[in-house]
PDB file of C-alpha atoms in Angstrom:
ATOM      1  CA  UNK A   1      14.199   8.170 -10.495  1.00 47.00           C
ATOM      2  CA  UNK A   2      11.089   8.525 -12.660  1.00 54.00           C
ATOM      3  CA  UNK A   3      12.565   6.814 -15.703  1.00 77.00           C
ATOM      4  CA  UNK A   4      10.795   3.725 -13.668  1.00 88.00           C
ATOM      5  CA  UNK A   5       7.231   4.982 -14.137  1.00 84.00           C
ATOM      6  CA  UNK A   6       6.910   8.017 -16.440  1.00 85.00           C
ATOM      7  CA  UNK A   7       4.017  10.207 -16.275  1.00 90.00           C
ATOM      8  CA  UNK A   8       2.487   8.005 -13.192  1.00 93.00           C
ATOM      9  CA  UNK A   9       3.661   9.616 -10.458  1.00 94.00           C
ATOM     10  CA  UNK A  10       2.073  12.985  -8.968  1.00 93.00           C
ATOM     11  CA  UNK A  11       5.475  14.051  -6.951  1.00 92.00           C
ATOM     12  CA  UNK A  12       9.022  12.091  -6.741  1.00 93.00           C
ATOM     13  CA  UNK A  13      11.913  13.004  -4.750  1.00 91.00           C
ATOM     14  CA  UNK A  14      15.084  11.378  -3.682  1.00 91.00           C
ATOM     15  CA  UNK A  15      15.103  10.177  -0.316  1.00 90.00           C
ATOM     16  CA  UNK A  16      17.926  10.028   2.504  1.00 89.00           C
ATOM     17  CA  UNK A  17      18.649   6.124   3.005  1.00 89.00           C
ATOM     18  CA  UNK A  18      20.778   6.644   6.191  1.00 88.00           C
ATOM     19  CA  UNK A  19      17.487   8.546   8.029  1.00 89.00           C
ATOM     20  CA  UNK A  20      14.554   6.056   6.563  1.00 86.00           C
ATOM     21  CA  UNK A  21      16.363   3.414   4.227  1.00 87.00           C
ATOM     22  CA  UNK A  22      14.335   4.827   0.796  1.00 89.00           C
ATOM     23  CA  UNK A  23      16.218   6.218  -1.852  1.00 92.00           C
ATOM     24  CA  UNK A  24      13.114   7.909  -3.460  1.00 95.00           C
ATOM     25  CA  UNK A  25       9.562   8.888  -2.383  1.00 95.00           C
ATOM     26  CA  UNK A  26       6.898   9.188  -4.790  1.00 96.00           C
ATOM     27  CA  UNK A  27       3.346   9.586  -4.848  1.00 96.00           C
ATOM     28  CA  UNK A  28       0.591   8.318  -7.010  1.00 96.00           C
ATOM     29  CA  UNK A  29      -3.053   8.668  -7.638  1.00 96.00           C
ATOM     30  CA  UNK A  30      -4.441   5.014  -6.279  1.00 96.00           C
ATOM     31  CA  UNK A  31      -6.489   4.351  -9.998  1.00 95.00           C
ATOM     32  CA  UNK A  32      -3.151   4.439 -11.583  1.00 96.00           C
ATOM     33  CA  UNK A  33      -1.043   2.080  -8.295  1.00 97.00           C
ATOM     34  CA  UNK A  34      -1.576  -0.993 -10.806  1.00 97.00           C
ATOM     35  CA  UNK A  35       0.638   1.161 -13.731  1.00 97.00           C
ATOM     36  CA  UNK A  36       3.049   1.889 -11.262  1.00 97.00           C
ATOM     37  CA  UNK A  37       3.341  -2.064 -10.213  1.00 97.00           C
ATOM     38  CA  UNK A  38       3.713  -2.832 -13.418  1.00 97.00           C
ATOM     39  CA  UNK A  39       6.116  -0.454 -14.337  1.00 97.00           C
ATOM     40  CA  UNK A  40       8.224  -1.596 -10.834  1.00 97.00           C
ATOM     41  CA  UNK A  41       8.107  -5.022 -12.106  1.00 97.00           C
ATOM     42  CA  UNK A  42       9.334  -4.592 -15.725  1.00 96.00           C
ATOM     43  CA  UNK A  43      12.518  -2.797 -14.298  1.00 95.00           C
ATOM     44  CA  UNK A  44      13.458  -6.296 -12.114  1.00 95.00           C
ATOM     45  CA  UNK A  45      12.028  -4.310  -8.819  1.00 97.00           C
ATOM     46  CA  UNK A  46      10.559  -7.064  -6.322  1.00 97.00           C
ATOM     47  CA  UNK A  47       7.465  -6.493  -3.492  1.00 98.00           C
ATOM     48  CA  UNK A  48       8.718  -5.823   0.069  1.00 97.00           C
ATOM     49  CA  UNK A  49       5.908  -4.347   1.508  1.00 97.00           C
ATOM     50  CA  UNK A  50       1.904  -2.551   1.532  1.00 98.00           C
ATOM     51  CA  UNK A  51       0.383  -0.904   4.415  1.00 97.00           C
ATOM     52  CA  UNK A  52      -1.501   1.891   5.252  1.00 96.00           C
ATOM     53  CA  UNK A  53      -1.879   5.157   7.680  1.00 94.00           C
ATOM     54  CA  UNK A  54      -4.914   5.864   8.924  1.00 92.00           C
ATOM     55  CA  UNK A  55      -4.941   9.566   8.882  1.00 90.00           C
ATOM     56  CA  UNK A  56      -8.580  10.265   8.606  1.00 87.00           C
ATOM     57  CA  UNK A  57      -8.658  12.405  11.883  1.00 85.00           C
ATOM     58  CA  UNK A  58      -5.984  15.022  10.439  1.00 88.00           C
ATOM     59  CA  UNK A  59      -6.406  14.882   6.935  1.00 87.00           C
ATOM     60  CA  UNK A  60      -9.732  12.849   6.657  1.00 86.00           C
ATOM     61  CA  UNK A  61      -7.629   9.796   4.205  1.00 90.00           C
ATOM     62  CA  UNK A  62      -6.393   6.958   4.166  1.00 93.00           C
ATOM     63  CA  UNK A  63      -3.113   6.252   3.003  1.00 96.00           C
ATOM     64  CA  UNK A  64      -1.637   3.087   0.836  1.00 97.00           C
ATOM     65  CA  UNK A  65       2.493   2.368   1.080  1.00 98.00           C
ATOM     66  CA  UNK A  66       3.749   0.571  -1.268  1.00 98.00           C
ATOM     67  CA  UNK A  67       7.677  -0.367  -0.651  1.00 97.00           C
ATOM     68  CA  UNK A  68       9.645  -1.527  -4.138  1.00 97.00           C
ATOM     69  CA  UNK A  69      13.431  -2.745  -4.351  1.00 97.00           C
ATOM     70  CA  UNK A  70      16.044  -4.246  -6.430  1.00 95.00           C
ATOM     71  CA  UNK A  71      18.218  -7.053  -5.095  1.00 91.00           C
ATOM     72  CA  UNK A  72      21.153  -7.964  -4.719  1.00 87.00           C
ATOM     73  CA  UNK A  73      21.768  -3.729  -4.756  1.00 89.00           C
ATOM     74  CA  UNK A  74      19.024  -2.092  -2.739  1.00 91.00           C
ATOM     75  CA  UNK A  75      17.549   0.777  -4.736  1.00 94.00           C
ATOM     76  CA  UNK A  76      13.900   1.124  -2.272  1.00 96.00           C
ATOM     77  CA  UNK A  77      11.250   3.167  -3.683  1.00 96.00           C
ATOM     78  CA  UNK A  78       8.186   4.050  -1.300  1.00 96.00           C
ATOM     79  CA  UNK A  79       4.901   4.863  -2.738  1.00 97.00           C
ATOM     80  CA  UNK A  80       2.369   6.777  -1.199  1.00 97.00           C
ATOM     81  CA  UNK A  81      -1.471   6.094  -2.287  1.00 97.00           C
ATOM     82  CA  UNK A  82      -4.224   8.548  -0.859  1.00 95.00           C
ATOM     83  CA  UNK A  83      -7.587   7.027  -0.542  1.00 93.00           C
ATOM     84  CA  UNK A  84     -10.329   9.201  -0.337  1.00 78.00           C
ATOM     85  CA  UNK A  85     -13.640   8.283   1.955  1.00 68.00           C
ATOM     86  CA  UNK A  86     -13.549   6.762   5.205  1.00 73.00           C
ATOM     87  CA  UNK A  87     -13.178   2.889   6.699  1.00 72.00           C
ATOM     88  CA  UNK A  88     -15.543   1.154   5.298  1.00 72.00           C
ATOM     89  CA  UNK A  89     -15.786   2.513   1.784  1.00 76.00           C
ATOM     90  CA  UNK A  90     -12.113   2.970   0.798  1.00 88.00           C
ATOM     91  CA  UNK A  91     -11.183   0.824  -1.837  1.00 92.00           C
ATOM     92  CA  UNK A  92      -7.790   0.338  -4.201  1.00 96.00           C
ATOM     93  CA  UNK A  93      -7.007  -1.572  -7.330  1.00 97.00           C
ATOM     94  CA  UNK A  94      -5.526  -4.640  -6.206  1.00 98.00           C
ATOM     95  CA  UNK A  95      -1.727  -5.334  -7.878  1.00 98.00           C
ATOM     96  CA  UNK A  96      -2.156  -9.400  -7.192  1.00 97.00           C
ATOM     97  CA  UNK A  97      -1.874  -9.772 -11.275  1.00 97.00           C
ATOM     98  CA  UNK A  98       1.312  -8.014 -11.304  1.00 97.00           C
ATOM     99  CA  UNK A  99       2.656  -9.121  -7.868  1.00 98.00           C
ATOM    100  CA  UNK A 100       1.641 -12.563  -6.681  1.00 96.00           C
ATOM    101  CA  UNK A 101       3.175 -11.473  -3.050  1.00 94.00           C
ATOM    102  CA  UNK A 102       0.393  -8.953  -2.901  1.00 97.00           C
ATOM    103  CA  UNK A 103      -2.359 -11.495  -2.469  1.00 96.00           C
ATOM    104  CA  UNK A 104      -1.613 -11.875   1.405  1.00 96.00           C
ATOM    105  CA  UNK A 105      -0.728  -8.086   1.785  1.00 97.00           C
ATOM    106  CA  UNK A 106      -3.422  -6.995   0.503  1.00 97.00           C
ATOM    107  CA  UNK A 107      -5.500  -9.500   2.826  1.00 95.00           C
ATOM    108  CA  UNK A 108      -3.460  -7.941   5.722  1.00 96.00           C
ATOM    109  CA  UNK A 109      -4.291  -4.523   5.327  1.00 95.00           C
ATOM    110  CA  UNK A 110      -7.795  -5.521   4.333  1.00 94.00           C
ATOM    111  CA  UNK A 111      -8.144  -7.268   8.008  1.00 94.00           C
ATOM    112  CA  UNK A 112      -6.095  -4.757   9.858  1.00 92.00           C
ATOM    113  CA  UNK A 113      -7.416  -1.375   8.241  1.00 93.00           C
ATOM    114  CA  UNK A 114     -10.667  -2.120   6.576  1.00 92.00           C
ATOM    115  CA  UNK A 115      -9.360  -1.095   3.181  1.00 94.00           C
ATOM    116  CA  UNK A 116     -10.701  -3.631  -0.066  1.00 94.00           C
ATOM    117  CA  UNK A 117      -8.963  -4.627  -2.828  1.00 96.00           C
ATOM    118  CA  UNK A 118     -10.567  -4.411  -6.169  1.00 96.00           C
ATOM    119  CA  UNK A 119      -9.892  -7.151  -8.589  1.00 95.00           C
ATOM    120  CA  UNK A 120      -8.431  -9.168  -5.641  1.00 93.00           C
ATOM    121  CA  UNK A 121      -8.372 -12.758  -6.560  1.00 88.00           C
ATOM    122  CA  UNK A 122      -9.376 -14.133  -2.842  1.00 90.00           C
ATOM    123  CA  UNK A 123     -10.131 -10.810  -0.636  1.00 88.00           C
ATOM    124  CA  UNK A 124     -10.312 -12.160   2.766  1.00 88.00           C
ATOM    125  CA  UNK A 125      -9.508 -11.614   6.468  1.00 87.00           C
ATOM    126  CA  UNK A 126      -6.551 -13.565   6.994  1.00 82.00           C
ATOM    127  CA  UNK A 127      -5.635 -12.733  10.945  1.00 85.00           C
ATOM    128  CA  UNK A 128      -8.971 -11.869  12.586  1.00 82.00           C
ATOM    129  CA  UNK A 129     -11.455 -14.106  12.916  1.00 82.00           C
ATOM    130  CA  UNK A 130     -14.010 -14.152   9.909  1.00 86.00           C
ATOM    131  CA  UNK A 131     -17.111 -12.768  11.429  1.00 87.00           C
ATOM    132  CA  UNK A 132     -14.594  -9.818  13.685  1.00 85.00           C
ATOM    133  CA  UNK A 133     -16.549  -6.387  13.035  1.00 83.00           C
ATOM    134  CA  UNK A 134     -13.775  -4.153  13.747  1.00 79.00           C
ATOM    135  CA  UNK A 135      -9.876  -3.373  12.083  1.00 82.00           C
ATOM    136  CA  UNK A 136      -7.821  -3.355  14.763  1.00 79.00           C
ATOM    137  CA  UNK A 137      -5.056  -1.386  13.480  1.00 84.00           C
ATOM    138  CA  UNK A 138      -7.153   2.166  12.533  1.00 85.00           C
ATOM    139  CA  UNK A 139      -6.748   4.896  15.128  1.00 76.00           C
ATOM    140  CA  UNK A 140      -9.896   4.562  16.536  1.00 75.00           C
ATOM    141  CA  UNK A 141     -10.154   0.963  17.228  1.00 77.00           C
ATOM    142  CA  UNK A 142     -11.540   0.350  21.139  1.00 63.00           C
ATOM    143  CA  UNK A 143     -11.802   3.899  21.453  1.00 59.00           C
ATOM    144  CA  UNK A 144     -15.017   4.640  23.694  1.00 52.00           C
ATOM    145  CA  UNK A 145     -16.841   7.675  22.483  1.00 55.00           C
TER     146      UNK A 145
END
């Protein structure tokens, strides 16, 4: 399981495929999630997904998951970023060089959570309109206080 990325991962375990459909978990410090990409890719492993969890009102993070697979046998890896700071501020190494998929993504969770992309080629909101003010996908999004 770590053979794919030695030394870059801070935990790995396998996973239970029937419960969540990921053979292994693993998480990563976020400077090193462009290693890991590369690593993924050099194995044959292909993009399926990024998101993020806002957790910032229980554990004061955000979170970056990063789904890998092989096809035409599915061996799914998820990776779990933590990004320190709070929306705006948290930033991530963008893996658009390694993955050309992650261009849109990354624009995705960009729009929806507020998170940016360093080194992204064209770092954009790409559902929301341009001038929005808001990520509608973090917890506290048209919450009145």
């Amino acid at each position: 399981m770590t053979a794919i990325a030695p030394g870059l991962f801070l935990a790995s375990a396998d996973a239970n495929p029937a419960a969540d459909g990921y053979r292994h978990r693993h998480t990563c410090d976020v400077s090193r999630i462009v290693e890991v990409a590369r690593a993924f890719r050099a194995k044959g492993y292909i993009l399926e997904q990024i998101t993020a969890e806002d957790r910032r009102a229980a554990e004061q993070k955000m979170r970056l998951v990063y789904q890998f697979n092989t096809i035409p046998a599915p061996d799914r890896h998820v990776v779990f970023a933590d990004l320190p700071g709070q929306i705006p501020g948290a930033e991530a190494p963008s893996i658009a060089a390694e993955y050309p998929a992650a261009d849109w993504l990354e624009r995705e969770v960009f729009d929806m959570y507020g998170i940016r992309f360093t080194g992204h080629p064209n770092l954009q909101r790409i559902l929301l309109p341009e001038d929005a003010d808001f990520h509608a996908l973090l917890k506290d999004f048209g919450v009145m206080t």
